[in-house]
Amino acid sequence: MVDMQIIFLGTSAAIPTWERGLSSIAIRRGNELLLFDTGEGMQRNYVRAGLRMNNKTKIFITHMHSDHCVGVLGLLQTMSLQGRQTAIDIYGHPRLAEFLQENIRIINFRLEFDVNIHVIYEEGIVVREKEYEVSCCEAHHSIPAYSYYIRELERPGIFNIDEAKRLGIPPGPLYNKLQHGEDITYNGNIIKSYQIAGPPQPGRKIGISGDTRPTDKLIDFFKDCDLLIFESTYEDEKYTKAIESFHSTATDAAIVAKKSHVKKLILTHFSARYKKVSNMIKEASAIYNNVEAAEDLKIVTIPYRSIYE
Amino acid sequence: MVDMQIIFLGTSAAIPTWERGLSSIAIRRGNELLLFDTGEGMQRNYVRAGLRMNNKTKIFITHMHSDHCVGVLGLLQTMSLQGRQTAIDIYGHPRLAEFLQENIRIINFRLEFDVNIHVIYEEGIVVREKEYEVSCCEAHHSIPAYSYYIRELERPGIFNIDEAKRLGIPPGPLYNKLQHGEDITYNGNIIKSYQIAGPPQPGRKIGISGDTRPTDKLIDFFKDCDLLIFESTYEDEKYTKAIESFHSTATDAAIVAKKSHVKKLILTHFSARYKKVSNMIKEASAIYNNVEAAEDLKIVTIPYRSIYE
């Protein structure tokens, strides 16, 4: 398993404040970086966080409101000036493609690397890598919007070669069967896969809501997340405003977290009107007990899942 | 005369640093605001500087490199969210019009006010207001770029009504002539305009270079500025790099300031490689003696011009 860290690069909704930049979340997984939204100015916290300019990087945009996407322009520019040569992959709605193509055409970016734009036309798995996948689900916002999760794939158990030798099993196809969960018969004895290979190791799952009202679909989508990062634009007293603007309250986020049986909830995307978010933590805690507030440059490490859970 | 202040909203070249945001300069003149360039993220310093969202505002873009223009998108968005209803005027190259039109189309800004885009096709006076004008001149950069100045118009002298009465001149057309510099004959006596109206009051002139190499044309354009704000991307030891990238050194800026007979020079647009700019101040000071370095949120008040200069 590789280390996985979340770094919050921007945690304010719509308008930046003194302490909070516009929406952006980085997930560092081994040597790879996954960015979820790139609000204006996120490159400053990107640099402050010590994130590298030439890593393997994927960018996922939840929706095309300016406070979630404009910062990608400056990030691409800076990456290019810093000598990036590795292609970058960017995922989002059809409008994202238009936004990138038009701006790359109009502003002379002189990009030195390829920008691969992947248009997402429907929900489902967006990226399938060897060790993880990223999936998206329609959110419920004022314009088309996606929520995402990244989920590590289950890994085969650890192969106990000493035990295999002790039982006299010859290396080769039988080892392979045992490793992949298949029981075998050898010398008339049934040998169970779990005796040799141990149980498969579960992967971690991180959910990112983007801007949305809570929905049953999302509750299902975020099921069993190790960490759910959910937007929390308003306190309860602005519930009507949350509904009107297709945003969530801290309570809404907590309800999703509880129903989805996630292990931990982090609130983010706070309206600029709130100097402190302690009230939101209080409101959410009344419903769900493992909740924290994001802040710019906060780092959260995701522990490995125990195979005994 | 009204008060005039410069507020630096971003002073870094190409890439933002911990202390410096991307290029943007605000000139507050009475109740009006003139912005020169809007680098990504400038809205944060705009808010920090206490600048208002609903003032009469003009924005001038020097050129279409992303670090000089992208921030206008977030600024417009925030102005709209904050309830701006006053139209805004934006001036720049034809590409600026395309940039604004395309982004306003692609991103759903829901702007609640008019954005008047003024394409500048050639050098000369761009804005002619009652009390001042803004003029532009071709700069010498890697893409089409303008330098700007704002110049207050000369105001008629202060009319000494007591003296006019003492000489028995009747109010009306004769007052008007005297006020506007015309000598009159009254009761057989020649009355000089300056006896009654005093000498005309000169206006102030502020020059903004944008990104450029120094040129003779610019030296002429910036003649007699009260303040010249000139880009200073590099120290002398990067002179070759300055030439190659069509930027200036601190020494280049000082030479322009000296030849233009400006009263004060402020250097800005420093390459992110420089943690300190004291070397640049030293290099410029060897040539021109009234030089300062800009920093984010620095405020400079422009004194009135004395009529006795």
Coordinates of C-alpha atoms in Angstrom, one line a residue:
Chain A
M1 CA 0.0 0.0 0.0
V2 CA 1.1 3.5 -0.7
D3 CA 0.6 6.6 1.5
M4 CA -2.4 8.7 0.8
Q5 CA -2.8 12.3 2.0
I6 CA -5.4 15.0 1.5
I7 CA -4.2 18.6 1.3
F8 CA -6.8 21.3 1.3
L9 CA -5.7 24.0 -1.1
G10 CA -8.8 26.2 -0.9
T11 CA -11.9 26.0 1.4
S12 CA -14.0 29.1 0.8
A13 CA -17.2 29.1 -1.2
A14 CA -17.7 31.6 -4.1
I15 CA -15.5 34.4 -2.7
P16 CA -12.0 34.1 -1.2
T17 CA -11.5 35.4 2.3
W18 CA -8.3 36.5 4.2
E19 CA -7.8 32.9 5.4
R20 CA -9.5 30.8 2.8
G21 CA -8.9 30.5 -1.0
L22 CA -11.3 29.1 -3.5
S23 CA -12.2 25.4 -3.8
S24 CA -9.4 23.0 -4.4
I25 CA -8.5 19.6 -2.9
A26 CA -5.3 17.7 -3.5
I27 CA -4.9 13.9 -2.9
R28 CA -1.4 12.8 -3.0
R29 CA -1.2 9.1 -3.5
G30 CA 2.4 7.8 -3.7
N31 CA 4.0 9.8 -6.5
E32 CA 0.8 10.8 -8.1
L33 CA -1.4 13.8 -7.5
L34 CA -5.1 14.1 -8.0
L35 CA -6.7 17.5 -7.8
F36 CA -10.4 18.0 -7.3
D37 CA -11.4 21.5 -8.5
T38 CA -9.0 24.4 -9.1
G39 CA -10.5 27.6 -7.8
E40 CA -8.8 30.9 -8.7
G41 CA -5.4 31.3 -6.9
M42 CA -5.1 27.7 -5.8
Q43 CA -1.6 27.6 -7.3
R44 CA -0.3 29.7 -4.4
N45 CA -1.3 27.1 -1.8
Y46 CA -0.2 24.4 -4.3
V47 CA 3.3 25.9 -4.0
R48 CA 3.1 26.4 -0.3
A49 CA 2.1 22.8 0.2
G50 CA 5.3 21.8 -1.5
L51 CA 3.5 20.0 -4.3
R52 CA 5.7 19.3 -7.3
M53 CA 5.2 20.8 -10.8
N54 CA 6.2 17.7 -12.8
N55 CA 4.5 14.8 -11.1
K56 CA 1.9 12.5 -12.7
T57 CA -1.2 14.6 -12.2
K58 CA -4.9 14.3 -12.8
I59 CA -7.4 17.1 -12.4
F60 CA -11.1 16.6 -11.8
I61 CA -13.5 19.5 -12.0
T62 CA -16.9 19.1 -10.3
H63 CA -18.7 21.9 -12.2
M64 CA -18.1 25.0 -14.2
H65 CA -18.7 27.8 -11.7
S66 CA -15.8 30.2 -11.9
D67 CA -14.7 29.6 -8.2
H68 CA -14.1 25.9 -9.0
C69 CA -12.3 26.0 -12.3
V70 CA -10.6 29.3 -13.2
G71 CA -7.4 28.5 -11.3
V72 CA -6.5 25.7 -13.7
L73 CA -5.3 28.4 -16.1
G74 CA -2.7 29.9 -13.8
L75 CA -1.6 26.4 -12.6
L76 CA -1.0 25.2 -16.2
Q77 CA 0.9 28.5 -16.9
T78 CA 3.1 28.1 -13.9
M79 CA 3.7 24.4 -14.5
S80 CA 4.9 25.3 -18.0
L81 CA 7.2 28.1 -16.8
Q82 CA 8.6 25.7 -14.2
G83 CA 9.5 23.3 -17.0
R84 CA 6.8 20.7 -16.8
Q85 CA 7.0 18.3 -19.7
T86 CA 4.7 15.5 -18.4
A87 CA 1.3 15.4 -19.9
I88 CA -1.6 16.3 -17.6
D89 CA -5.1 14.8 -17.7
I90 CA -8.1 16.9 -16.9
Y91 CA -11.6 15.6 -16.5
G92 CA -15.0 17.3 -16.4
H93 CA -18.1 18.4 -18.2
P94 CA -18.2 19.3 -21.9
R95 CA -18.0 23.0 -20.9
L96 CA -14.6 22.4 -19.3
A97 CA -13.2 21.2 -22.6
E98 CA -14.5 24.4 -24.2
F99 CA -13.1 26.5 -21.4
L100 CA -9.7 25.0 -21.7
Q101 CA -9.5 25.0 -25.5
E102 CA -10.7 28.6 -25.8
N103 CA -8.4 29.9 -23.2
I104 CA -5.4 28.0 -24.4
R105 CA -6.2 29.5 -27.9
I106 CA -6.8 33.1 -26.7
I107 CA -4.1 33.5 -24.1
N108 CA -0.6 32.6 -25.4
F109 CA 0.3 30.0 -22.7
R110 CA 3.2 28.5 -24.6
L111 CA 2.5 25.2 -22.8
E112 CA 5.4 22.8 -23.1
F113 CA 3.4 19.7 -22.2
D114 CA 0.2 18.0 -23.4
V115 CA -3.1 18.8 -21.8
N116 CA -5.4 15.8 -22.3
I117 CA -8.9 16.8 -21.8
H118 CA -11.4 14.0 -21.0
V119 CA -15.0 14.9 -21.3
I120 CA -17.3 13.1 -18.9
Y121 CA -20.7 12.5 -20.5
E122 CA -22.2 10.3 -17.9
E123 CA -21.8 9.0 -14.4
G124 CA -19.7 6.0 -13.6
I125 CA -16.0 5.1 -13.6
V126 CA -13.9 7.9 -15.1
V127 CA -10.4 6.6 -14.5
R128 CA -9.3 3.0 -14.1
E129 CA -5.7 2.6 -13.0
K130 CA -3.9 -0.5 -11.8
E131 CA -4.3 0.4 -8.2
Y132 CA -7.3 2.6 -8.0
E133 CA -10.3 4.0 -9.8
V134 CA -12.1 7.3 -9.8
S135 CA -15.8 7.4 -10.3
C136 CA -18.4 10.2 -10.6
C137 CA -22.0 10.6 -9.8
E138 CA -24.4 13.4 -10.7
A139 CA -24.7 15.9 -7.9
H140 CA -27.7 18.2 -7.4
H141 CA -26.6 21.7 -8.1
S142 CA -27.8 24.8 -10.0
I143 CA -25.7 23.7 -13.1
P144 CA -24.6 20.2 -14.1
A145 CA -22.2 19.0 -11.5
Y146 CA -20.4 15.8 -10.5
S147 CA -19.3 14.3 -7.2
Y148 CA -16.3 12.0 -7.2
Y149 CA -14.7 9.3 -5.2
I150 CA -11.3 7.7 -5.5
R151 CA -11.3 4.0 -4.5
E152 CA -8.3 1.8 -4.2
L153 CA -8.8 -1.6 -5.6
E154 CA -8.7 -4.6 -3.3
R155 CA -5.2 -6.1 -3.3
P156 CA -4.5 -9.8 -3.1
G157 CA -3.5 -11.1 0.4
I158 CA 0.2 -11.4 1.3
F159 CA 1.5 -14.8 -0.1
N160 CA 3.1 -16.9 2.6
I161 CA 5.8 -18.6 0.6
D162 CA 7.2 -20.5 3.7
E163 CA 3.9 -22.1 4.3
A164 CA 3.5 -23.0 0.7
K165 CA 6.9 -24.7 0.7
R166 CA 6.1 -26.5 4.0
L167 CA 3.1 -28.0 2.4
G168 CA 5.3 -29.0 -0.5
I169 CA 3.3 -27.1 -3.2
P170 CA 5.5 -26.5 -6.3
P171 CA 5.9 -22.9 -7.5
G172 CA 4.0 -22.1 -10.7
P173 CA 0.3 -22.2 -11.7
L174 CA -0.8 -23.5 -8.3
Y175 CA 0.8 -20.5 -6.5
N176 CA -1.0 -18.3 -8.9
K177 CA -4.4 -19.9 -8.2
L178 CA -3.9 -19.6 -4.4
Q179 CA -2.8 -16.0 -4.7
H180 CA -6.0 -15.1 -6.5
G181 CA -8.4 -16.7 -4.0
E182 CA -8.8 -20.1 -5.6
D183 CA -8.6 -23.2 -3.4
I184 CA -6.6 -26.1 -4.8
T185 CA -6.3 -29.8 -4.4
Y186 CA -2.7 -31.0 -4.1
N187 CA -1.7 -34.6 -3.3
G188 CA -5.3 -35.3 -2.5
N189 CA -5.5 -32.5 0.1
I190 CA -7.7 -29.5 -0.2
I191 CA -5.6 -26.4 0.4
K192 CA -7.6 -23.2 1.0
S193 CA -6.4 -20.0 -0.6
Y194 CA -6.6 -18.2 2.7
Q195 CA -4.2 -20.7 4.3
I196 CA -1.4 -19.4 2.0
A197 CA -2.4 -16.1 0.6
G198 CA -4.2 -14.5 3.6
P199 CA -7.3 -12.4 3.1
P200 CA -7.4 -9.8 0.4
Q201 CA -6.4 -6.3 1.5
P202 CA -9.1 -3.7 1.2
G203 CA -8.4 -0.3 -0.4
R204 CA -9.4 3.1 0.8
K205 CA -12.2 5.2 -0.5
I206 CA -12.4 9.0 -0.4
G207 CA -15.5 10.9 -1.4
I208 CA -15.6 14.5 -2.7
S209 CA -19.0 16.2 -3.0
G210 CA -18.3 19.3 -5.0
D211 CA -21.3 21.7 -4.7
T212 CA -24.6 19.9 -4.1
R213 CA -27.7 19.3 -2.1
P214 CA -27.7 16.0 -0.4
T215 CA -29.4 13.2 -2.4
D216 CA -30.1 9.5 -1.9
K217 CA -28.0 8.8 -4.9
L218 CA -25.0 10.4 -3.3
I219 CA -25.6 8.6 0.0
D220 CA -25.3 5.4 -2.0
F221 CA -22.3 6.7 -4.0
F222 CA -20.3 7.6 -0.9
K223 CA -21.1 4.3 1.0
D224 CA -18.3 3.2 3.3
C225 CA -15.9 6.0 2.5
D226 CA -12.8 6.2 4.7
L227 CA -13.2 9.9 4.4
L228 CA -16.0 12.0 3.0
I229 CA -15.3 15.6 2.1
F230 CA -18.6 17.4 1.8
E231 CA -19.5 20.9 1.1
S232 CA -21.0 22.9 4.0
T233 CA -21.8 26.3 2.7
Y234 CA -24.3 27.3 5.4
E235 CA -25.3 27.0 9.0
D236 CA -28.8 25.6 9.8
E237 CA -30.3 29.1 10.0
K238 CA -29.6 29.5 6.3
Y239 CA -31.3 26.3 5.4
T240 CA -33.7 28.0 3.0
K241 CA -30.8 29.7 1.3
A242 CA -29.0 26.4 1.0
I243 CA -32.0 24.9 -0.8
E244 CA -32.5 27.9 -3.1
S245 CA -28.8 27.9 -4.1
F246 CA -28.5 24.1 -4.3
H247 CA -25.9 24.0 -1.5
S248 CA -25.7 22.0 1.7
T249 CA -25.7 22.9 5.4
A250 CA -23.3 21.2 7.9
T251 CA -26.3 19.2 9.0
D252 CA -27.0 18.1 5.5
A253 CA -23.4 16.9 5.2
A254 CA -23.6 15.0 8.5
I255 CA -26.8 13.3 7.4
V256 CA -25.1 12.0 4.3
A257 CA -22.0 10.9 6.3
K258 CA -24.2 9.0 8.8
K259 CA -26.3 7.3 6.2
S260 CA -23.3 6.5 4.0
H261 CA -21.6 4.9 7.0
V262 CA -18.4 6.8 6.3
K263 CA -15.5 6.7 8.8
K264 CA -14.8 10.4 8.9
L265 CA -16.4 13.6 7.6
I266 CA -14.5 16.8 6.8
L267 CA -16.6 19.9 6.0
T268 CA -15.4 22.5 3.5
H269 CA -16.6 25.2 1.1
F270 CA -17.7 27.6 3.8
S271 CA -19.6 30.8 2.9
A272 CA -17.4 33.8 3.3
R273 CA -19.9 35.2 5.7
Y274 CA -18.7 32.9 8.4
K275 CA -15.5 34.0 10.2
K276 CA -15.7 30.9 12.4
V277 CA -17.0 27.5 11.6
S278 CA -17.4 26.1 15.1
N279 CA -21.2 26.4 14.9
M280 CA -21.2 24.2 11.8
I281 CA -19.1 21.6 13.6
K282 CA -21.5 21.7 16.5
E283 CA -24.5 21.3 14.2
A284 CA -22.9 18.4 12.3
S285 CA -21.7 16.7 15.5
A286 CA -25.3 16.5 16.8
I287 CA -25.9 14.0 14.0
Y288 CA -22.5 12.4 13.2
N289 CA -19.6 12.1 15.6
N290 CA -16.4 12.1 13.6
V291 CA -16.4 15.5 11.9
E292 CA -13.8 18.1 11.3
A293 CA -13.6 21.4 9.5
A294 CA -11.2 21.9 6.6
E295 CA -8.8 24.8 6.5
D296 CA -6.4 25.9 3.8
L297 CA -3.2 23.8 3.9
K298 CA -4.6 21.3 6.3
I299 CA -3.2 17.9 5.7
V300 CA -5.1 14.7 6.5
T301 CA -3.4 11.3 6.2
I302 CA -5.7 8.4 5.4
P303 CA -4.7 5.3 7.4
Y304 CA -4.6 1.9 5.7
R305 CA -7.6 -0.2 6.1
S306 CA -7.1 -3.1 8.5
I307 CA -7.8 -6.5 7.0
Y308 CA -9.7 -7.4 10.2
E309 CA -12.4 -4.7 9.9
Chain B
M1 CA -8.2 68.6 -6.7
V2 CA -9.1 65.1 -5.5
D3 CA -6.9 62.7 -3.6
M4 CA -5.1 60.1 -5.6
Q5 CA -3.6 56.9 -4.3
I6 CA -1.8 54.0 -5.8
I7 CA -2.4 50.6 -4.2
F8 CA -0.3 47.7 -5.3
L9 CA -2.5 44.5 -5.5
G10 CA 0.1 42.2 -7.0
T11 CA 3.8 42.7 -7.6
S12 CA 5.2 39.3 -8.8
A13 CA 6.1 38.4 -12.4
A14 CA 4.7 35.3 -14.0
I15 CA 4.4 33.2 -10.9
P16 CA 3.0 34.2 -7.5
T17 CA 5.2 33.8 -4.4
W18 CA 4.4 33.6 -0.7
E19 CA 4.5 37.4 -0.4
R20 CA 3.6 38.6 -3.9
G21 CA 0.5 38.1 -6.0
L22 CA 0.3 38.5 -9.8
S23 CA 0.3 41.9 -11.5
S24 CA -2.3 44.4 -10.5
I25 CA -2.2 48.1 -9.7
A26 CA -5.1 50.1 -8.4
I27 CA -5.4 53.9 -8.7
R28 CA -8.0 55.4 -6.5
R29 CA -8.9 58.9 -7.6
G30 CA -11.7 60.4 -5.5
N31 CA -14.6 57.9 -5.7
E32 CA -13.3 56.3 -8.9
L33 CA -11.1 53.3 -9.3
L34 CA -8.8 52.5 -12.1
L35 CA -7.2 49.1 -12.3
F36 CA -4.2 48.3 -14.4
D37 CA -3.9 44.6 -15.0
T38 CA -5.7 41.9 -13.1
G39 CA -3.4 39.0 -12.4
E40 CA -4.9 35.8 -11.0
G41 CA -6.0 36.1 -7.4
M42 CA -5.9 39.9 -7.3
Q43 CA -9.4 40.0 -5.9
R44 CA -8.0 38.9 -2.5
N45 CA -5.8 41.9 -2.2
Y46 CA -8.6 44.0 -3.6
V47 CA -10.7 43.0 -0.7
R48 CA -7.9 43.3 1.8
A49 CA -7.2 46.9 0.6
G50 CA -10.8 47.7 1.4
L51 CA -11.7 48.6 -2.2
R52 CA -15.4 48.7 -2.8
M53 CA -17.3 46.4 -5.1
N54 CA -19.8 49.0 -6.5
N55 CA -17.6 52.0 -7.3
K56 CA -17.2 53.6 -10.7
T57 CA -14.4 51.4 -12.1
K58 CA -12.3 51.1 -15.2
I59 CA -9.9 48.3 -15.9
F60 CA -7.0 48.6 -18.3
I61 CA -5.2 45.4 -19.4
T62 CA -1.6 45.9 -20.7
H63 CA -1.4 42.5 -22.5
M64 CA -2.9 39.1 -22.7
H65 CA -0.4 37.0 -20.8
S66 CA -2.3 35.0 -18.2
D67 CA -0.6 36.5 -15.2
H68 CA -1.9 39.9 -16.2
C69 CA -5.5 39.2 -17.2
V70 CA -7.0 36.0 -15.7
G71 CA -8.0 37.6 -12.4
V72 CA -10.6 39.7 -14.0
L73 CA -12.9 36.7 -14.2
G74 CA -12.9 36.1 -10.4
L75 CA -13.2 39.8 -9.8
L76 CA -16.3 40.2 -12.0
Q77 CA -17.8 37.1 -10.3
T78 CA -17.2 38.4 -6.8
M79 CA -18.5 41.9 -7.7
S80 CA -21.7 40.3 -9.0
L81 CA -22.1 38.1 -5.9
Q82 CA -21.6 41.2 -3.8
G83 CA -24.5 42.9 -5.6
R84 CA -22.7 45.2 -8.0
Q85 CA -25.1 46.9 -10.4
T86 CA -22.9 49.6 -11.8
A87 CA -21.5 48.9 -15.3
I88 CA -17.8 48.4 -15.5
D89 CA -15.5 49.5 -18.4
I90 CA -12.6 47.3 -19.5
Y91 CA -10.0 48.3 -22.0
G92 CA -7.4 46.3 -23.9
H93 CA -6.4 44.5 -27.0
P94 CA -8.8 42.7 -29.3
R95 CA -7.9 39.4 -27.6
L96 CA -9.1 40.8 -24.3
A97 CA -12.6 41.2 -25.8
E98 CA -12.5 37.6 -27.0
F99 CA -11.2 36.4 -23.7
L100 CA -14.0 38.1 -21.8
Q101 CA -16.8 37.3 -24.3
E102 CA -15.8 33.6 -24.4
N103 CA -15.5 33.1 -20.7
I104 CA -18.7 35.0 -19.9
R105 CA -20.4 32.7 -22.4
I106 CA -18.8 29.4 -21.2
I107 CA -18.8 30.0 -17.4
N108 CA -22.2 30.9 -16.1
F109 CA -21.2 34.1 -14.3
R110 CA -24.8 35.4 -13.8
L111 CA -23.4 38.9 -14.0
E112 CA -25.9 41.5 -12.7
F113 CA -24.1 44.4 -14.3
D114 CA -22.9 45.5 -17.7
V115 CA -19.4 44.8 -18.8
N116 CA -18.4 47.3 -21.4
I117 CA -15.5 46.1 -23.4
H118 CA -13.5 48.7 -25.2
V119 CA -11.0 47.4 -27.7
I120 CA -7.9 49.5 -28.2
Y121 CA -6.7 49.3 -31.8
E122 CA -4.0 51.9 -31.7
E123 CA -2.0 54.1 -29.3
G124 CA -3.3 57.4 -28.1
I125 CA -6.0 58.6 -25.8
V126 CA -8.2 55.8 -24.6
V127 CA -10.4 57.6 -22.1
R128 CA -11.2 61.3 -21.9
E129 CA -13.0 62.3 -18.8
K130 CA -13.8 65.7 -17.5
E131 CA -10.9 65.8 -15.1
Y132 CA -8.4 63.3 -16.5
E133 CA -7.4 61.2 -19.5
V134 CA -5.8 57.8 -19.9
S135 CA -3.5 57.3 -22.8
C136 CA -1.7 54.3 -24.1
C137 CA 1.5 53.6 -26.0
E138 CA 2.8 50.5 -27.7
A139 CA 5.2 48.7 -25.4
H140 CA 8.0 46.3 -26.6
H141 CA 7.1 42.9 -25.4
S142 CA 6.9 39.3 -26.8
I143 CA 3.2 39.8 -27.6
P144 CA 1.3 43.1 -28.4
A145 CA 1.3 45.1 -25.2
Y146 CA 0.5 48.6 -24.1
S147 CA 1.9 51.0 -21.5
Y148 CA -0.5 53.5 -20.0
Y149 CA -0.6 56.8 -18.2
I150 CA -3.3 58.7 -16.5
R151 CA -3.0 62.4 -16.6
E152 CA -5.2 64.9 -14.9
L153 CA -6.2 67.9 -17.0
E154 CA -4.9 71.3 -16.1
R155 CA -7.6 73.1 -14.1
P156 CA -8.3 76.8 -14.3
G157 CA -6.8 78.9 -11.5
I158 CA -8.8 79.7 -8.3
F159 CA -11.1 82.7 -9.1
N160 CA -10.6 85.5 -6.7
I161 CA -14.1 86.9 -6.5
D162 CA -13.2 89.6 -3.9
E163 CA -10.6 91.1 -6.3
A164 CA -13.1 91.0 -9.2
K165 CA -15.6 92.9 -7.1
R166 CA -13.0 95.3 -5.9
L167 CA -12.2 96.2 -9.5
G168 CA -15.9 96.6 -10.1
I169 CA -16.2 93.9 -12.8
P170 CA -19.8 92.7 -13.2
P171 CA -20.5 89.0 -12.9
G172 CA -21.2 87.2 -16.2
P173 CA -19.3 86.7 -19.4
L174 CA -16.3 88.8 -18.3
Y175 CA -15.8 86.5 -15.2
N176 CA -15.9 83.6 -17.6
K177 CA -13.3 85.0 -19.9
L178 CA -11.0 85.8 -17.0
Q179 CA -11.5 82.3 -15.5
H180 CA -10.4 80.7 -18.8
G181 CA -7.2 82.7 -19.2
E182 CA -8.4 85.6 -21.3
D183 CA -7.4 89.1 -20.5
I184 CA -10.2 91.7 -20.7
T185 CA -10.6 95.4 -21.1
Y186 CA -13.0 97.0 -18.6
N187 CA -13.7 100.7 -18.2
G188 CA -10.6 101.3 -20.4
N189 CA -8.3 99.3 -18.1
I190 CA -6.7 96.1 -19.2
I191 CA -7.3 93.4 -16.6
K192 CA -5.0 90.4 -16.9
S193 CA -6.6 87.0 -16.3
Y194 CA -3.9 86.0 -13.8
Q195 CA -4.8 89.0 -11.6
I196 CA -8.2 87.4 -10.9
A197 CA -8.1 83.8 -11.8
G198 CA -4.5 82.9 -10.6
P199 CA -2.4 80.6 -12.6
P200 CA -3.9 77.3 -13.9
Q201 CA -3.4 74.3 -11.6
P202 CA -1.4 71.5 -13.2
G203 CA -2.6 67.9 -13.0
R204 CA -0.7 64.8 -12.0
K205 CA 0.5 62.1 -14.3
I206 CA 1.1 58.5 -13.4
G207 CA 2.8 56.1 -15.8
I208 CA 2.4 52.3 -15.8
S209 CA 4.8 50.3 -18.0
G210 CA 3.2 46.8 -18.1
D211 CA 5.7 44.3 -19.5
T212 CA 8.2 45.8 -21.8
R213 CA 11.8 46.5 -22.8
P214 CA 12.6 50.2 -22.4
T215 CA 12.2 52.2 -25.6
D216 CA 12.7 55.8 -26.7
K217 CA 9.0 56.0 -27.4
L218 CA 8.2 55.1 -23.8
I219 CA 10.7 57.7 -22.5
D220 CA 8.7 60.3 -24.4
F221 CA 5.4 58.9 -23.3
F222 CA 6.3 58.9 -19.6
K223 CA 7.8 62.4 -19.8
D224 CA 7.4 64.4 -16.5
C225 CA 5.3 61.8 -14.7
D226 CA 4.8 62.5 -11.0
L227 CA 5.2 58.7 -10.6
L228 CA 6.4 56.1 -12.9
I229 CA 5.6 52.5 -12.1
F230 CA 8.0 50.4 -14.2
E231 CA 8.5 46.6 -14.5
S232 CA 11.7 45.3 -13.1
T233 CA 11.8 41.6 -13.7
Y234 CA 15.5 41.1 -13.4
E235 CA 18.7 42.2 -11.8
D236 CA 21.6 43.3 -14.0
E237 CA 23.2 39.9 -14.0
K238 CA 20.1 38.6 -15.9
Y239 CA 20.4 41.3 -18.6
T240 CA 20.5 38.8 -21.4
K241 CA 17.5 37.0 -20.1
A242 CA 15.7 40.4 -19.9
I243 CA 16.4 41.1 -23.5
E244 CA 15.4 37.6 -24.6
S245 CA 12.1 37.7 -22.7
F246 CA 11.3 41.3 -23.6
H247 CA 11.4 42.4 -20.0
S248 CA 13.4 45.1 -18.1
T249 CA 16.0 45.2 -15.4
A250 CA 15.9 47.6 -12.5
T251 CA 18.7 49.5 -14.4
D252 CA 16.5 49.7 -17.5
A253 CA 13.7 51.2 -15.5
A254 CA 16.0 53.7 -13.8
I255 CA 17.3 54.9 -17.2
V256 CA 13.7 55.5 -18.4
A257 CA 12.9 57.3 -15.2
K258 CA 15.9 59.5 -15.6
K259 CA 15.4 60.3 -19.2
S260 CA 11.7 60.9 -18.8
H261 CA 12.4 63.4 -15.9
V262 CA 9.9 61.7 -13.7
K263 CA 9.6 62.7 -10.1
K264 CA 9.5 59.2 -8.6
L265 CA 10.1 55.6 -9.8
I266 CA 8.5 52.5 -8.2
L267 CA 9.8 49.2 -9.4
T268 CA 7.4 46.2 -9.6
H269 CA 6.9 42.9 -11.4
F270 CA 9.8 41.1 -9.8
S271 CA 10.8 37.6 -10.9
A272 CA 9.8 35.0 -8.4
R273 CA 13.5 34.0 -8.1
Y274 CA 14.3 37.0 -6.0
K275 CA 13.5 36.8 -2.3
K276 CA 14.8 40.3 -1.8
V277 CA 14.7 43.2 -4.1
S278 CA 17.4 45.3 -2.3
N279 CA 19.9 44.6 -5.1
M280 CA 17.6 46.0 -7.7
I281 CA 17.0 49.1 -5.7
K282 CA 20.8 49.5 -5.4
E283 CA 21.3 49.0 -9.1
A284 CA 18.5 51.5 -10.0
S285 CA 19.7 54.0 -7.4
A286 CA 23.1 54.2 -9.1
I287 CA 21.3 55.9 -12.0
Y288 CA 18.2 57.5 -10.6
N289 CA 17.8 58.8 -7.0
N290 CA 14.1 58.6 -6.1
V291 CA 13.3 54.9 -6.4
E292 CA 11.3 52.5 -4.3
A293 CA 10.2 48.9 -4.6
A294 CA 6.5 48.0 -4.7
E295 CA 5.1 45.3 -2.4
D296 CA 1.6 43.9 -2.2
L297 CA -0.8 46.2 -0.5
K298 CA 1.7 49.1 -0.4
I299 CA -0.1 52.4 -0.7
V300 CA 1.4 55.5 -2.3
T301 CA -0.3 58.9 -2.1
I302 CA 0.4 61.2 -5.0
P303 CA 0.9 64.8 -3.8
Y304 CA -0.8 67.7 -5.6
R305 CA 1.4 69.5 -8.0
S306 CA 2.5 72.9 -6.8
I307 CA 1.5 75.7 -9.1
Y308 CA 5.0 77.2 -8.5
E309 CA 6.9 74.3 -10.0

